[in-house]
Amino acid sequence: MRRILVTGGAGFIGSNFVHYLVEHTDAYVVVLDKLTYAASPEALEPLPADRVELVEGDVTDTGLVDSLVGSLTGAEDAVVHFAAESHNDNSLRDPSPFIRTNIVGTFEILEAVRRHGVRLHHVSTDEVYGDLELDDPARFTETTPYLPSSPYSASKAGADHLVRAWVRSFEVAATISNCSNNYGPWQHIEKFIPRQITNVLAGGRPKLYGAGENVRDWIHAADHSSAVWTILNRGQIGHTYLIGADGEQKNLEVVRMILSILGRPEDDFDHVTDRAGHDLRYAIDPTKLRTELGWEPQFADFRAGLADTIEWYRANSDWWRPHKDAVESEYAARGQ
Ligand code: NAD
Ligand code: DAU
């Protein structure tokens, strides 16, 4: 049976990918996750124990990573590396866990796959490319120069550079993907879309940074999962693939859409203090992934995907409600 080690597999996108593996493949999945504040091990609970095993541990733990990677002995076995500190606002408050997990953690994964000759797919972000002007006709491609803005995106850029160097210098069999903003079930309520949905469901108002002109390129997490599986199986070693679903939206429009789906007036939100160094626009050109590997997203209708996501948060308030006050008081302390 093919074995896949998924780091960060209890997080928002990692757990979606583990579900994808159970539903679409016959692989045995080992999840390595530190179970930080961002983890949702509950997301893995419905999965069968003979298909998925959760190991609580840190990607910076050399011995643990070595033993888990060393147990991948089949020719098709692989590591898919999602584990990261992922929230820009947190990286502005305290960059240190971002440097440790995102850079040192990736270094440990690379050294282990090098020692054991194991295939690696490294999951990264479009933020490594910096931002675009609102009216720039160009979108990010695989050759766009790196220009990260925040401690989070700089740490992801650093990790990507390590992967590229290990491929070139040590012939590690790795691919990289840089994906745009994900939405869907199980996303932590610190993030933009779930924060606004749960604000409204809890009787409050959405909080928009600055004027809300910033653009993000939304993709459903399930489409990210299918793209990663496609790249793992059909991607060329040493290549980078950009993952996106043509989902550009202004933050202001997303807030209005959430309010409208929830039956509230579209101006029923607050403008709050902007993020320091706030990237203006992200946009992915996914041509290489679509034409070379034949991948297509399934969630083409953003409003419909958003409506389903809102319903999921309504049905799963037991999961997010216990954390809501603490998350909001941290934001309030920063005027956000
Ligand atoms: P998340 O914060 O929801 O989950 C991260 C997971 O990693 C958590 O389960 C956490 O416990 C685990 N983790 C953190 N530090 C760890 C450590 N030291 N050792 C082991 N596990 C650790 O993040 P996400 O949004 O699911 O993002 C997953 C990956 O996808 C990240 O690499 C992120 O950079 C990338 N990505 C995210 C997006 C997005 O929109 N969320 C877009 C593109 C790329
Ligand atoms: O582009 C991919 C990246 O997308 C991933 O690498 C990151 O892990 C992920 O967190 C996300 O980063 P962003 O910073 O774009 O996502 P966030 O959800 O924090 O914010 C999205 C936009 O919404 C951004 O322009 C900031 C704005 N925002 C955010 C919050 C939390 C608000 O206006 N109000 C808010 O309350």
PDB file of C-alpha atoms and ligand atoms in Angstrom, residues 8 10-14 32-36 38-40 57-60 81-86 101 123-125 152 156 179-182 187 191 224, ligand 1:
ATOM      1  CA  GLY A   8       0.339  19.772   8.960  1.00  0.00           C
ATOM      2  CA  ALA A  10      -4.611  18.461  11.004  1.00  0.00           C
ATOM      3  CA  GLY A  11      -4.745  22.026   9.649  1.00  0.00           C
ATOM      4  CA  PHE A  12      -7.293  23.619   7.310  1.00  0.00           C
ATOM      5  CA  ILE A  13      -5.861  22.541   3.931  1.00  0.00           C
ATOM      6  CA  GLY A  14      -3.813  19.567   5.169  1.00  0.00           C
ATOM      7  CA  LEU A  32       2.622  14.625  11.412  1.00  0.00           C
ATOM      8  CA  ASP A  33       1.173  17.658  13.188  1.00  0.00           C
ATOM      9  CA  LYS A  34       2.213  19.695  16.225  1.00  0.00           C
ATOM     10  CA  LEU A  35      -1.461  20.377  16.992  1.00  0.00           C
ATOM     11  CA  THR A  36      -0.935  24.118  17.448  1.00  0.00           C
ATOM     12  CA  ALA A  38      -4.544  26.281  14.281  1.00  0.00           C
ATOM     13  CA  ALA A  39      -5.035  22.499  14.173  1.00  0.00           C
ATOM     14  CA  SER A  40      -8.412  20.753  14.002  1.00  0.00           C
ATOM     15  CA  GLY A  57       5.006  16.090  16.816  1.00  0.00           C
ATOM     16  CA  ASP A  58       7.086  18.945  15.450  1.00  0.00           C
ATOM     17  CA  VAL A  59       8.573  19.161  11.949  1.00  0.00           C
ATOM     18  CA  THR A  60      11.684  20.657  13.557  1.00  0.00           C
ATOM     19  CA  HIS A  81       4.665  19.173   3.383  1.00  0.00           C
ATOM     20  CA  PHE A  82       1.839  21.502   4.487  1.00  0.00           C
ATOM     21  CA  ALA A  83       2.963  22.241   8.078  1.00  0.00           C
ATOM     22  CA  ALA A  84       3.467  25.954   8.635  1.00  0.00           C
ATOM     23  CA  GLU A  85       2.567  28.952  10.690  1.00  0.00           C
ATOM     24  CA  SER A  86       0.132  30.471   8.205  1.00  0.00           C
ATOM     25  CA  THR A 101       8.495  26.080  11.676  1.00  0.00           C
ATOM     26  CA  VAL A 123       3.217  23.346  -0.412  1.00  0.00           C
ATOM     27  CA  SER A 124       3.790  27.089  -0.716  1.00  0.00           C
ATOM     28  CA  THR A 125       1.929  30.312  -1.339  1.00  0.00           C
ATOM     29  CA  TYR A 152       5.120  34.992   6.936  1.00  0.00           C
ATOM     30  CA  LYS A 156       7.678  30.728   2.941  1.00  0.00           C
ATOM     31  CA  CYS A 179      -1.364  28.495  -4.373  1.00  0.00           C
ATOM     32  CA  SER A 180      -3.659  31.490  -3.932  1.00  0.00           C
ATOM     33  CA  ASN A 181      -6.104  32.164  -1.052  1.00  0.00           C
ATOM     34  CA  ASN A 182      -8.123  29.104   0.036  1.00  0.00           C
ATOM     35  CA  GLN A 187     -10.532  27.269   8.147  1.00  0.00           C
ATOM     36  CA  LYS A 191      -8.732  34.234   8.677  1.00  0.00           C
ATOM     37  CA  HIS A 224      -6.084  22.894  -3.912  1.00  0.00           C
TER      38      HIS A 224
HETATM   39  P1  NAD B   1      -3.216  26.128   9.070  1.00  0.00           P
HETATM   40  O1  NAD B   1      -2.603  27.168   9.938  1.00  0.00           O
HETATM   41  O2  NAD B   1      -4.688  25.968   9.052  1.00  0.00           O
HETATM   42  O3  NAD B   1      -2.613  24.687   9.459  1.00  0.00           O
HETATM   43  C1  NAD B   1      -1.245  24.501   9.687  1.00  0.00           C
HETATM   44  C2  NAD B   1      -1.069  23.151  10.385  1.00  0.00           C
HETATM   45  O4  NAD B   1       0.335  22.962  10.610  1.00  0.00           O
HETATM   46  C3  NAD B   1      -1.748  23.076  11.756  1.00  0.00           C
HETATM   47  O5  NAD B   1      -2.449  21.861  11.897  1.00  0.00           O
HETATM   48  C4  NAD B   1      -0.592  23.160  12.727  1.00  0.00           C
HETATM   49  O6  NAD B   1      -0.826  22.465  13.962  1.00  0.00           O
HETATM   50  C5  NAD B   1       0.530  22.516  11.933  1.00  0.00           C
HETATM   51  N1  NAD B   1       1.853  22.946  12.401  1.00  0.00           N
HETATM   52  C6  NAD B   1       2.244  24.224  12.677  1.00  0.00           C
HETATM   53  N2  NAD B   1       3.516  24.222  13.116  1.00  0.00           N
HETATM   54  C7  NAD B   1       3.938  22.926  13.091  1.00  0.00           C
HETATM   55  C8  NAD B   1       5.152  22.276  13.410  1.00  0.00           C
HETATM   56  N3  NAD B   1       6.216  22.978  13.865  1.00  0.00           N
HETATM   57  N4  NAD B   1       5.246  20.933  13.263  1.00  0.00           N
HETATM   58  C9  NAD B   1       4.178  20.210  12.821  1.00  0.00           C
HETATM   59  N5  NAD B   1       2.987  20.767  12.522  1.00  0.00           N
HETATM   60  C10 NAD B   1       2.873  22.116  12.641  1.00  0.00           C
HETATM   61  O7  NAD B   1      -2.639  26.390   7.622  1.00  0.00           O
HETATM   62  P2  NAD B   1      -3.321  26.178   6.193  1.00  0.00           P
HETATM   63  O8  NAD B   1      -4.076  27.392   5.837  1.00  0.00           O
HETATM   64  O9  NAD B   1      -3.970  24.867   6.170  1.00  0.00           O
HETATM   65  O10 NAD B   1      -2.005  26.151   5.276  1.00  0.00           O
HETATM   66  C11 NAD B   1      -1.343  24.915   5.011  1.00  0.00           C
HETATM   67  C12 NAD B   1      -0.176  25.168   4.069  1.00  0.00           C
HETATM   68  O11 NAD B   1      -0.669  25.722   2.864  1.00  0.00           O
HETATM   69  C13 NAD B   1       0.856  26.155   4.611  1.00  0.00           C
HETATM   70  O12 NAD B   1       2.126  25.709   4.203  1.00  0.00           O
HETATM   71  C14 NAD B   1       0.500  27.463   3.910  1.00  0.00           C
HETATM   72  O13 NAD B   1       1.633  28.282   3.775  1.00  0.00           O
HETATM   73  C15 NAD B   1       0.009  26.949   2.582  1.00  0.00           C
HETATM   74  N6  NAD B   1      -0.962  27.807   1.866  1.00  0.00           N
HETATM   75  C16 NAD B   1      -2.078  28.248   2.526  1.00  0.00           C
HETATM   76  C17 NAD B   1      -3.005  29.011   1.809  1.00  0.00           C
HETATM   77  C18 NAD B   1      -4.278  29.521   2.460  1.00  0.00           C
HETATM   78  O14 NAD B   1      -5.012  30.270   1.836  1.00  0.00           O
HETATM   79  N7  NAD B   1      -4.595  29.147   3.685  1.00  0.00           N
HETATM   80  C19 NAD B   1      -2.765  29.324   0.461  1.00  0.00           C
HETATM   81  C20 NAD B   1      -1.586  28.868  -0.151  1.00  0.00           C
HETATM   82  C21 NAD B   1      -0.691  28.097   0.559  1.00  0.00           C
END
